[in-house]
Coordinates of C-alpha atoms and ligand atoms in Angstrom, one line a residue:
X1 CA 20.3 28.0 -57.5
X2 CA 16.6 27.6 -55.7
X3 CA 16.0 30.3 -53.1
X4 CA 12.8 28.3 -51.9
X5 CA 13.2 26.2 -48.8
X6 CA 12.5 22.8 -49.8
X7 CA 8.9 21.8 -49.9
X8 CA 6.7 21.6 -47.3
X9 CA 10.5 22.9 -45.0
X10 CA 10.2 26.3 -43.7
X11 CA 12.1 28.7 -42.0
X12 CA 11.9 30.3 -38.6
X13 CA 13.1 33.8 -37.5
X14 CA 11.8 36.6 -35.5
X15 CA 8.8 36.2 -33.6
X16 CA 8.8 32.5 -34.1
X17 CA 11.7 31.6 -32.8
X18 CA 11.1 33.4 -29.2
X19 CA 8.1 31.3 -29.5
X20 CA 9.0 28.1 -30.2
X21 CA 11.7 28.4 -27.7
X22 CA 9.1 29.8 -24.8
X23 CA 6.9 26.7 -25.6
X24 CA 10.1 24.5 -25.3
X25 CA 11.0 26.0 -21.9
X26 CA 7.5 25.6 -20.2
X27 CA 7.0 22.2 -21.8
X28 CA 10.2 21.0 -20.4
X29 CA 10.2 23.1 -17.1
X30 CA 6.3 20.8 -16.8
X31 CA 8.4 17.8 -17.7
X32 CA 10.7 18.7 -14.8
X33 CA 8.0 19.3 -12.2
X34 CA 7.0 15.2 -12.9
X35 CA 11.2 14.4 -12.9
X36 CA 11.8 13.9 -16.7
X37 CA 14.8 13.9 -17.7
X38 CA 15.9 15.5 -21.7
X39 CA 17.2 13.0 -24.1
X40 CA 18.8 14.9 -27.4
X41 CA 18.9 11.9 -30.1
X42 CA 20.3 11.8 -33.7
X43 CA 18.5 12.5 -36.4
X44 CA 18.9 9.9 -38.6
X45 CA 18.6 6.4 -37.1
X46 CA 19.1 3.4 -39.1
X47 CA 15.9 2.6 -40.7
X48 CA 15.0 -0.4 -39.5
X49 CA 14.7 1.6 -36.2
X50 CA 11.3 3.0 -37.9
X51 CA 10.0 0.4 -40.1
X52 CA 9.9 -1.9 -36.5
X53 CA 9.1 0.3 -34.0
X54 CA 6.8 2.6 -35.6
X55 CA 5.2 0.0 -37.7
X56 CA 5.3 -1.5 -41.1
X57 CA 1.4 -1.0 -41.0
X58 CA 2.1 2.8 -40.5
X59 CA 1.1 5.4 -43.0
X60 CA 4.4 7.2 -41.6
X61 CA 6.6 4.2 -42.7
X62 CA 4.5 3.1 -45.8
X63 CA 4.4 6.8 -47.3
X64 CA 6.3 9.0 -45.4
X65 CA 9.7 8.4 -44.4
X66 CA 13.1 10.4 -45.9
X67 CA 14.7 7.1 -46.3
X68 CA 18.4 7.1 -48.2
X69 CA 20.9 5.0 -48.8
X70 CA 24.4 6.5 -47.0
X71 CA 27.7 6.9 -48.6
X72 CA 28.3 3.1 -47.0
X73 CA 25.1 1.7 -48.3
X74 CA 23.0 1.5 -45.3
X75 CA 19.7 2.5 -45.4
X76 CA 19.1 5.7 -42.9
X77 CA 15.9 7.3 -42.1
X78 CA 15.6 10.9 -40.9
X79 CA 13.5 10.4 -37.9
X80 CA 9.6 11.1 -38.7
X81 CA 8.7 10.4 -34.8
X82 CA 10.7 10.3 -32.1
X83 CA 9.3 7.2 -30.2
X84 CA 11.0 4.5 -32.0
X85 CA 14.3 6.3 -31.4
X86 CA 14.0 7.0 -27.8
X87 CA 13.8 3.0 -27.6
X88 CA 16.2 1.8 -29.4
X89 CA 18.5 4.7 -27.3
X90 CA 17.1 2.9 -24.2
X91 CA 18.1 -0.6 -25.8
X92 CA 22.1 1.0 -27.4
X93 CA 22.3 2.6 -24.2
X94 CA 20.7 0.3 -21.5
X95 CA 19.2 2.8 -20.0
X96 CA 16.8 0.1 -18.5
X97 CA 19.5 -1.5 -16.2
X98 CA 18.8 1.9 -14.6
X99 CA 16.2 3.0 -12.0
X100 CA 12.8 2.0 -13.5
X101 CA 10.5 3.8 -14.7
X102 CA 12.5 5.7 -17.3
X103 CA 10.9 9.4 -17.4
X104 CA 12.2 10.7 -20.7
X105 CA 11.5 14.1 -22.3
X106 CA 12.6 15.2 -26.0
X107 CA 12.3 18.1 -28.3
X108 CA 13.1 18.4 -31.5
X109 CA 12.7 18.6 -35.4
X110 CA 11.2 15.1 -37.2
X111 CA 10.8 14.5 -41.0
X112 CA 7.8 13.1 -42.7
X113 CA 6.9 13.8 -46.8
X114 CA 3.3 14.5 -46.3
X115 CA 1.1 16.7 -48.7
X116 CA 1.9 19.9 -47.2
X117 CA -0.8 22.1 -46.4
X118 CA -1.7 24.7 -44.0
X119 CA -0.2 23.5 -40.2
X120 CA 1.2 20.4 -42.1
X121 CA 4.7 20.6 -42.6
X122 CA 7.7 18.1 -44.2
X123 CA 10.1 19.2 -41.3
X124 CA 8.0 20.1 -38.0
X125 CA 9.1 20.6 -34.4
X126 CA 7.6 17.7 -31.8
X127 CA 7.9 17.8 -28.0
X128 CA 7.0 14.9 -26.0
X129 CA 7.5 12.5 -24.0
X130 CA 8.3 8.6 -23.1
X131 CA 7.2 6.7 -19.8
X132 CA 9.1 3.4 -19.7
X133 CA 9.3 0.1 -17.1
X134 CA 5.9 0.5 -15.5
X135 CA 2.5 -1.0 -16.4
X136 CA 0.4 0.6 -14.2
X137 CA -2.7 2.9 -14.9
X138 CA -1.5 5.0 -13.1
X139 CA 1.4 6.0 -15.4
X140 CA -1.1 6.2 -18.3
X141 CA -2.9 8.7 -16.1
X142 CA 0.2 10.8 -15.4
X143 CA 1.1 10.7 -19.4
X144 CA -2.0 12.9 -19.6
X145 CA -2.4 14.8 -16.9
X146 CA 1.5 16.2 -17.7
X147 CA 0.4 16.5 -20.8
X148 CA -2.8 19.2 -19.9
X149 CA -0.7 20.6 -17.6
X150 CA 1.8 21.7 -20.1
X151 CA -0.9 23.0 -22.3
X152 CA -2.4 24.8 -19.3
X153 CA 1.2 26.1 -18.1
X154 CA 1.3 27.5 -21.9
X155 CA -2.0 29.6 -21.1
X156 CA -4.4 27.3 -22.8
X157 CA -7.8 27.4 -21.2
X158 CA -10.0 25.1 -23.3
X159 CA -8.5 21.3 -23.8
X160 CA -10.4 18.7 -25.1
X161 CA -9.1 15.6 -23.9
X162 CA -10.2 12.6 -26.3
X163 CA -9.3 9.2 -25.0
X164 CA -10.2 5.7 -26.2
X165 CA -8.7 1.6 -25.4
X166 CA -7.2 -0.5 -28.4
X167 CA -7.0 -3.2 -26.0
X168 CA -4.8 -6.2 -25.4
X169 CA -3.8 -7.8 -28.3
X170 CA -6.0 -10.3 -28.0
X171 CA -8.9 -7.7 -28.0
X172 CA -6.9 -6.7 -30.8
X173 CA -6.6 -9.6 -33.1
X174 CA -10.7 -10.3 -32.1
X175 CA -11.3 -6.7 -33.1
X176 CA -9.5 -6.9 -36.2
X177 CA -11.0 -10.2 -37.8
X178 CA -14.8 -8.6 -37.0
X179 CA -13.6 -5.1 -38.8
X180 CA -12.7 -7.4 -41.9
X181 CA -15.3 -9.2 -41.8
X182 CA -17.7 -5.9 -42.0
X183 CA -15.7 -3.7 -44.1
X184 CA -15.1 -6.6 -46.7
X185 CA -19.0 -5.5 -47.6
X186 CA -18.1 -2.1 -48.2
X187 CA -14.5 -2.0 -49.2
X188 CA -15.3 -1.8 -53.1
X189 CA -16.9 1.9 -52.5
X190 CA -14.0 3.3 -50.3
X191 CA -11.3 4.8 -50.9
X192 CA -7.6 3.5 -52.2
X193 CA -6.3 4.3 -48.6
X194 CA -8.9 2.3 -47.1
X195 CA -8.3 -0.8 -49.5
X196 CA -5.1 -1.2 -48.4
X197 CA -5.7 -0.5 -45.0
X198 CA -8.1 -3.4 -44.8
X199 CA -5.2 -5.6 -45.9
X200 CA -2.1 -3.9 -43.4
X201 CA -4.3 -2.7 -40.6
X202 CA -8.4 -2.4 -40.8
X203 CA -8.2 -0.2 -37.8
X204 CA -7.2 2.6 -39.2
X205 CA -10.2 2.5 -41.6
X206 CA -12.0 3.8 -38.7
X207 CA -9.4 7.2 -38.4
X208 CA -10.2 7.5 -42.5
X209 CA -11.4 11.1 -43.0
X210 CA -13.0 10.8 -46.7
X211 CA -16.7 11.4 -45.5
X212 CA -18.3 8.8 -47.4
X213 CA -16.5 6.0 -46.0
X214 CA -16.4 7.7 -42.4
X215 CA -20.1 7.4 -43.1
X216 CA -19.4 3.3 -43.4
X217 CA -17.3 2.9 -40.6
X218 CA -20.1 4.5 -38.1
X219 CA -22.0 0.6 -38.9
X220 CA -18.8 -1.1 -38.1
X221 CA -18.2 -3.2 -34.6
X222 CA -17.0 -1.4 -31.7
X223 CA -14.0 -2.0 -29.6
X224 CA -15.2 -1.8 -26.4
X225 CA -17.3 -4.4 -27.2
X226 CA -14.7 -6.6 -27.9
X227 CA -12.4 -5.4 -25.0
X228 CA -11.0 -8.4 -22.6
X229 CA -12.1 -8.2 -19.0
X230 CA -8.3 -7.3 -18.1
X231 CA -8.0 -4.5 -20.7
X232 CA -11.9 -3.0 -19.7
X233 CA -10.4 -3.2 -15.9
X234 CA -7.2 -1.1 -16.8
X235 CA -9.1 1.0 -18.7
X236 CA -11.7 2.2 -15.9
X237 CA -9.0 2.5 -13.7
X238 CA -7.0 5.2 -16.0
X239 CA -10.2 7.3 -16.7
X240 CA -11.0 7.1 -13.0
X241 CA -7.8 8.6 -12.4
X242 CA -7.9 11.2 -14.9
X243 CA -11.5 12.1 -13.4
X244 CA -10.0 12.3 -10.0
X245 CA -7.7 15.0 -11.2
X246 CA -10.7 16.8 -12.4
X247 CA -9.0 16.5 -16.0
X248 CA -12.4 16.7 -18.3
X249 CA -12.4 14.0 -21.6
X250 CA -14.6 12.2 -23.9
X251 CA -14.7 9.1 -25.2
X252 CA -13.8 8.5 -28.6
X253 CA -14.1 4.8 -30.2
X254 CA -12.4 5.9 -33.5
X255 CA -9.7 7.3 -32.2
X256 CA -6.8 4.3 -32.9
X257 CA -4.0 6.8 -33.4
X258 CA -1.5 6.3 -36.6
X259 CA 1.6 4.7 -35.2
X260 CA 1.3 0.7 -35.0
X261 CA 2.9 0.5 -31.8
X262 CA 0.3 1.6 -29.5
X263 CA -2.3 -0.9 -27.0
X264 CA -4.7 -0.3 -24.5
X265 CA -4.9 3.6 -23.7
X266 CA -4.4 5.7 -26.3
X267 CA -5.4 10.0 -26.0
X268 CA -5.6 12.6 -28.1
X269 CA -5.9 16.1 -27.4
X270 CA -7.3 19.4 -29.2
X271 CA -7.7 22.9 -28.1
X272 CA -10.9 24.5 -28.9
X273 CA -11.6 28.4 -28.6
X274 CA -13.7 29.7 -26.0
X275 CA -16.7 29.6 -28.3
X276 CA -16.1 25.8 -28.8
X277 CA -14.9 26.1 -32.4
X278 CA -12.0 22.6 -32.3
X279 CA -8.4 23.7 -33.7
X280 CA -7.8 20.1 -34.2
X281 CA -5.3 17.8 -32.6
X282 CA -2.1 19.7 -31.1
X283 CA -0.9 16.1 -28.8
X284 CA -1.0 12.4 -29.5
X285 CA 0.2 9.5 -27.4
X286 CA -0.8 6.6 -25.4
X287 CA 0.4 3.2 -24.4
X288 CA 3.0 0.6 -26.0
X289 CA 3.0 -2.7 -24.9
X290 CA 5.4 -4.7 -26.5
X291 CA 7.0 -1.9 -28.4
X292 CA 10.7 -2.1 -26.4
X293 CA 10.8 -5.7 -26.8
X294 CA 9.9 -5.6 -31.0
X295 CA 13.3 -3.6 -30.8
X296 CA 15.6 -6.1 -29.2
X297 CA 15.0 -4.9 -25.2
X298 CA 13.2 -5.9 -22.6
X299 CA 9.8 -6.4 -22.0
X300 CA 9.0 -2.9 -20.5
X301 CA 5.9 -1.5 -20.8
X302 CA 5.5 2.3 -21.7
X303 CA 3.3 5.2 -22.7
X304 CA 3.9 8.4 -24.0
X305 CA 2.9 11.9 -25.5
X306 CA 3.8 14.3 -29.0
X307 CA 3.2 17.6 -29.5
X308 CA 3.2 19.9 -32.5
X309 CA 5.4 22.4 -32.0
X310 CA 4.4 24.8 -35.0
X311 CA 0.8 23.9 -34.3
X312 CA 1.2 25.2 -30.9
X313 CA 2.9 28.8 -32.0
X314 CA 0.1 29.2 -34.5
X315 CA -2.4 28.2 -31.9
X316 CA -1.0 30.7 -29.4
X317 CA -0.6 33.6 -31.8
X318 CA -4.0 33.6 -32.5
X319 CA -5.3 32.9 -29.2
X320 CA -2.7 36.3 -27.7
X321 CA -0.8 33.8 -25.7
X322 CA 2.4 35.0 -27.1
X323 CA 1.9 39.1 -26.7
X324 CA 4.2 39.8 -24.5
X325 CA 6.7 37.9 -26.2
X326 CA 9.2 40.2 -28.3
X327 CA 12.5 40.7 -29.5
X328 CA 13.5 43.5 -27.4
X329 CA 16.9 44.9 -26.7
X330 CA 17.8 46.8 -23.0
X331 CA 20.0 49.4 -24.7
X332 CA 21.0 51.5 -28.1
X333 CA 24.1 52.9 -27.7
X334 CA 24.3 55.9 -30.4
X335 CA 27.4 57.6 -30.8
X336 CA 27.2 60.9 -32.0
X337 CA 29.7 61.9 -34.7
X338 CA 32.9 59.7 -35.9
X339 CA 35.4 60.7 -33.6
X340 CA 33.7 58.6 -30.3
X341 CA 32.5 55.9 -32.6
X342 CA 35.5 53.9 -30.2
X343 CA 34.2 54.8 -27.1
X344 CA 31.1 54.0 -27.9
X345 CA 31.9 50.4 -29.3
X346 CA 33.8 50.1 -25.9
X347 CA 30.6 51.4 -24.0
X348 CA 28.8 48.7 -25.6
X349 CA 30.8 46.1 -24.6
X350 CA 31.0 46.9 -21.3
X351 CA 27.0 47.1 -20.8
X352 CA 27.2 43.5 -22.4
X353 CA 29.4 42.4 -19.8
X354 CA 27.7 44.2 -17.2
X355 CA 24.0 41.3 -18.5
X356 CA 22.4 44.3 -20.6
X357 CA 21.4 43.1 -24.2
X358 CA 23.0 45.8 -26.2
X359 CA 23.8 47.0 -29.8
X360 CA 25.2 50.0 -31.5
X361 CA 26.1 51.0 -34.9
X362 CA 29.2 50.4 -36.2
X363 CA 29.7 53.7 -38.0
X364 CA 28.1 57.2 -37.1
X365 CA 24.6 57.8 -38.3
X366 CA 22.2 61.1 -38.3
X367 CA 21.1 61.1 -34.7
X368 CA 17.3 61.0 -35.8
X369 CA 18.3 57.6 -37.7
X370 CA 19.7 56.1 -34.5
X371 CA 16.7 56.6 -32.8
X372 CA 14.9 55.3 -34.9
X373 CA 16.7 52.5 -35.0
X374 CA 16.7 51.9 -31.5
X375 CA 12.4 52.1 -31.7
X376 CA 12.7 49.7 -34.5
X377 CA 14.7 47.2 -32.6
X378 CA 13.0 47.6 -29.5
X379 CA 15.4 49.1 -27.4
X380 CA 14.0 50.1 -23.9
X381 CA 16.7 52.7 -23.6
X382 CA 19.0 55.4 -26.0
X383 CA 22.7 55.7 -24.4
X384 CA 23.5 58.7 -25.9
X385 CA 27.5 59.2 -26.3
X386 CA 28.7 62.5 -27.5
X387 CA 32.0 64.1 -27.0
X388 CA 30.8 66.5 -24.8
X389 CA 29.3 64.0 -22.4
X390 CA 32.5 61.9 -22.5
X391 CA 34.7 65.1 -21.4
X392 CA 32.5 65.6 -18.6
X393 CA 32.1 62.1 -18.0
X394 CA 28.1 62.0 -18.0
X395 CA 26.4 60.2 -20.9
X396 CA 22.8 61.0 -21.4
X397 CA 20.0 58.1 -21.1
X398 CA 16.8 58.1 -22.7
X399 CA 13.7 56.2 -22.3
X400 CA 12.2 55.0 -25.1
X401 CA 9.0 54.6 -24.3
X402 CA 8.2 58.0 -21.9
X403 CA 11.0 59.7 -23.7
X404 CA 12.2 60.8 -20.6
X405 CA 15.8 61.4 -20.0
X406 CA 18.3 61.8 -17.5
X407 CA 22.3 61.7 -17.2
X408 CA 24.2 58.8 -16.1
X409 CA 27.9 58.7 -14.6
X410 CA 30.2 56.9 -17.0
X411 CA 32.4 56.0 -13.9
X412 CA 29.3 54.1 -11.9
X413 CA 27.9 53.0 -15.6
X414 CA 26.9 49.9 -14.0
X415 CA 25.4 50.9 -10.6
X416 CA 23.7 53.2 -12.1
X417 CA 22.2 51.6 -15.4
X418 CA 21.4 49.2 -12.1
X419 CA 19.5 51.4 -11.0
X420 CA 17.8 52.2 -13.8
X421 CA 17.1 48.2 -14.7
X422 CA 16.9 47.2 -11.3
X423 CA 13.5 47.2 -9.9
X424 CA 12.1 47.4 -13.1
X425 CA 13.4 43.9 -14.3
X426 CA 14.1 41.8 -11.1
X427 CA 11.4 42.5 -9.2
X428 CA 8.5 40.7 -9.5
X429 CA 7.3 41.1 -5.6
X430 CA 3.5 39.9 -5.7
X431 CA 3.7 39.8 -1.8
X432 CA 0.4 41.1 -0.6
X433 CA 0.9 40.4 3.1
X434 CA 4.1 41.2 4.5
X435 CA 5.5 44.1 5.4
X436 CA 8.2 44.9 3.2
X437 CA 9.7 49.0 3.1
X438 CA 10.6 48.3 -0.5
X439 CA 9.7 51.5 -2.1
X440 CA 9.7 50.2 -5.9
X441 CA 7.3 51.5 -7.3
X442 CA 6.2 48.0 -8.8
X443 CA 6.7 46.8 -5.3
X444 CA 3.5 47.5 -3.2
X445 CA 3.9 44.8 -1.0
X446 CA 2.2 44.2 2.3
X447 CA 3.0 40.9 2.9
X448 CA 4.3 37.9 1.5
X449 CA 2.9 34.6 0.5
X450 CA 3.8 31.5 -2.0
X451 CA 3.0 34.0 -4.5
X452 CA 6.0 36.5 -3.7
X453 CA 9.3 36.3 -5.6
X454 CA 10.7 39.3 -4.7
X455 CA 14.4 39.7 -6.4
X456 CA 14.8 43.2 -5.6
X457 CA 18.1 43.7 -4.1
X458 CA 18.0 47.2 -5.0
X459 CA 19.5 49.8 -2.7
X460 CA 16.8 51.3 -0.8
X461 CA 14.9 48.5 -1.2
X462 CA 14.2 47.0 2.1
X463 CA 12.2 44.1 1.4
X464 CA 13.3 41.2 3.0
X465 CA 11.5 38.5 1.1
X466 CA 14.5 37.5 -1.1
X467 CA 14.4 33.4 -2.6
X468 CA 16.3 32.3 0.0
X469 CA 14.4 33.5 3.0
Ligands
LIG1 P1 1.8 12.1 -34.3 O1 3.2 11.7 -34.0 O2 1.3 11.9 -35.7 O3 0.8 11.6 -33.2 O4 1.7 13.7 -34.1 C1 1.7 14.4 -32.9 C2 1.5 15.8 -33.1 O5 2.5 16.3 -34.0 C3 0.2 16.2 -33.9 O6 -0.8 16.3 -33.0 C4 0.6 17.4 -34.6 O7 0.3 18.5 -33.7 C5 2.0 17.3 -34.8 N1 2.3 16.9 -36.2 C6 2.2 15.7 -36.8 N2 2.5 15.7 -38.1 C7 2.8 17.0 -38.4 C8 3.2 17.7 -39.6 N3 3.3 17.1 -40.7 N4 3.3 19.1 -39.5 C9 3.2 19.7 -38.4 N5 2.8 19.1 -37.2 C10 2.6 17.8 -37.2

């Protein structure tokens, strides 16, 4: 039996999972501000889903794939990007008969064997997007700007937006017979990749990052020299978009992005830290021309983003973004002694039903081990049950952090322990111009703006600034 994950496969627990589930939720709650919808797709698509739509050119398909034969002999692929199977969704489900364009979000785990390394997994976690059934600029623009925002809405500061144009494909097919015709020169000294790159697609000779032939490929032609006068116009329009939205980027000519699908606007971007220093790519996408049609659909343009999940949690971690983030529990329930381990399981349950996250043990423990316990887990409060309390009917409560404590009617458990929770966890009042009685102490509010979300319904609690007002 191996223990080991399989390579380059990891698992995630603790910390990492309230992560990669808070980056999830703000991701898709910024995917929702610009009406995407969620699309949940298989994981294994039949293969020539990939080797079409992501490109027989591709590194991805060429190397990468988990590609098997199934107990019925057809080749499946677990998916190693998610592009290619949002399509061929569009085309099984024809989702394009719909309203146009198609505003798509996805999130999930994608496969690729890849020399695993730090930040480079075998199984990693993408979130992105797809735009589908407009060719505007303007939807090019809006790929990116929800794309920043996201980042921002995740507490990113410093985003480096790198964009470039492949073109048209006859920009393309011009571009590609003048990087032949200068790497043919130099192909003898590069590397293996690079040979057969020249053959399958010369472009990605310029993405090569073995510095002696990254060295070569600074001499070669550029693409914007070979750009039509319709793919130069598109262009400038996107980037004057972008600018308009104040969204900072630079150009970057050998940025042609690894999947074969993609034309004219193509983006990359990569967080940096405040002193400048580039954590490297976190979000890749751009614009597919002809990509829906290769599959067997219509011919829809479309443009879209990917993110690394895992890249993003490590990115966060370091950068604090993720501090307050912790697996925390509302209450410990410790029984004291054997005889009301019963009433204490029943207590549990009913703070559980009452919304409090709550655990106690399921046999009796030294006291001094419960409470550690409950610091360990990171309970916010001790319910203390002891026979005592339950013949008088008071239980004791005990804050974990001041260590203060104070008794609590088992009859009004949930009132009270209300109470308690109340203004602490619903009230997030950041009114500062109305003039609200509410005497939380959290709740200093003299007034109320956009800013105020004032949940408190708590007794005493006079502020009127409730959602629905
Ligand atoms: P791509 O689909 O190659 O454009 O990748 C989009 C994003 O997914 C990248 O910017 C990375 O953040 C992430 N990513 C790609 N490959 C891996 C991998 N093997 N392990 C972890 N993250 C990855």
């Amino acid at each position: 039996m191996q223990y080991q994950p399989v390579k380059g496969t990891h698992d995630i627990y603790g910390k990492e999972v309230l992560g990669m589930r808070y980056i999830e939720t703000v991701l898709a709650a910024a995917c929702e501000l610009y009406n995407y919808k969620e699309i949940m797709l298989p994981t294994l698509e039949y293969t020539e889903v990939f080797s079409r739509g992501t490109g027989a050119g591709s590194d991805i398909v060429r190397k990468e794939m988990y590609t098997f034969l199934d107990k019925g002999n057809r080749s499946v692929t677990m998916r190693p990007e998610f592009t290619a199977g949002v399509m061929r969704s569009i085309i099984s489900n024809k989702l394009y008969a719909g309203d146009l364009p198609l505003k798509l979000f996805y999130s999930g785990a994608a496969y690729r064997y890849e020399r695993p390394q730090l930040g480079r997994y075998r199984q990693f976690h993408q979130f992105g997007i797809e735009q589908v059934g407009s060719d505007n600029a303007r939807a090019d623009a809006e790929c990116v700007i929800l794309a920043v925002s996201g980042l921002q809405m995740l507490g990113f500061q410093n985003v480096k937006v790198k964009i470039n144009s492949l073109g048209d494909a006859e920009t393309r097919a011009n571009y590609r017979e003048a990087l032949v015709e200068y790497f043919k020169g130099h192909i003898d000294e590069m590397c293996s990749d690079c040979k057969e790159r020249l053959e399958l697609n010369p472009l990605r000779i310029l993405d090569c990052k073995v510095e002696h032939d990254q060295e070569i490929a600074k001499g070669a032609p550029r693409i914007k020299d070979y750009l039509t006068e319709a793919s130069e116009k598109r262009f400038y329009e996107t980037l004057s978009i972008i600018n308009a939205m104040g969204i900072e980027y630079e150009l970057d000519e050998n940025l042609v992005r690894g999947l074969d699908y993609y034309s004219e606007f193509v983006f990359e971007i990569h967080l940096t830290s405040p002193e400048g220093k580039d954590y490297g790519a976190v979000c890749g996408g751009g614009h597919y021309g002809g990509l829906l049609k290769e599959l067997g659909g219509p011919d829809l343009a479309g443009v879209g983003f990917a993110m690394g999940v895992e890249r993003l949690y490590s990115l966060m971690m370091e950068n604090h973004l993720l501090d307050d983030i912790e697996e925390g529990l509302d209450l410990y329930v410790m029984p004291v002694g054997e005889k009301v381990l019963n009433d204490a399981f029943e207590i549990t349950m009913a703070c559980r039903s009452f919304g409090y996250s709550t655990d106690s043990p399921f046999q009796s423990m030294k006291f001094g081990t419960m409470f550690k316990k409950a610091e360990k887990l990171g309970a916010k409060y001790a319910l203390i049950v002891g026979e005592e309390e339950l013949e008088n009917g008071v239980l004791k409560i005990k804050n974990i952090a001041t260590q203060e404590q104070q008794e609590i009617s088992l009859e009004n458990l949930q009132e009270e322990l209300h109470d308690i929770f109340g203004c602490e966890e619903e009230h997030h009042c950041h009114c500062h111009e109305c003039e609200c009685d509410c005497d939380c102490e959290e709740c200093d509010c003299e007034c109320g703006d956009e800013e105020h979300e004032c949940h408190c319904h708590e007794e005493g609690c006079h502020c009127h600034h409730h959602d629905d007002e």
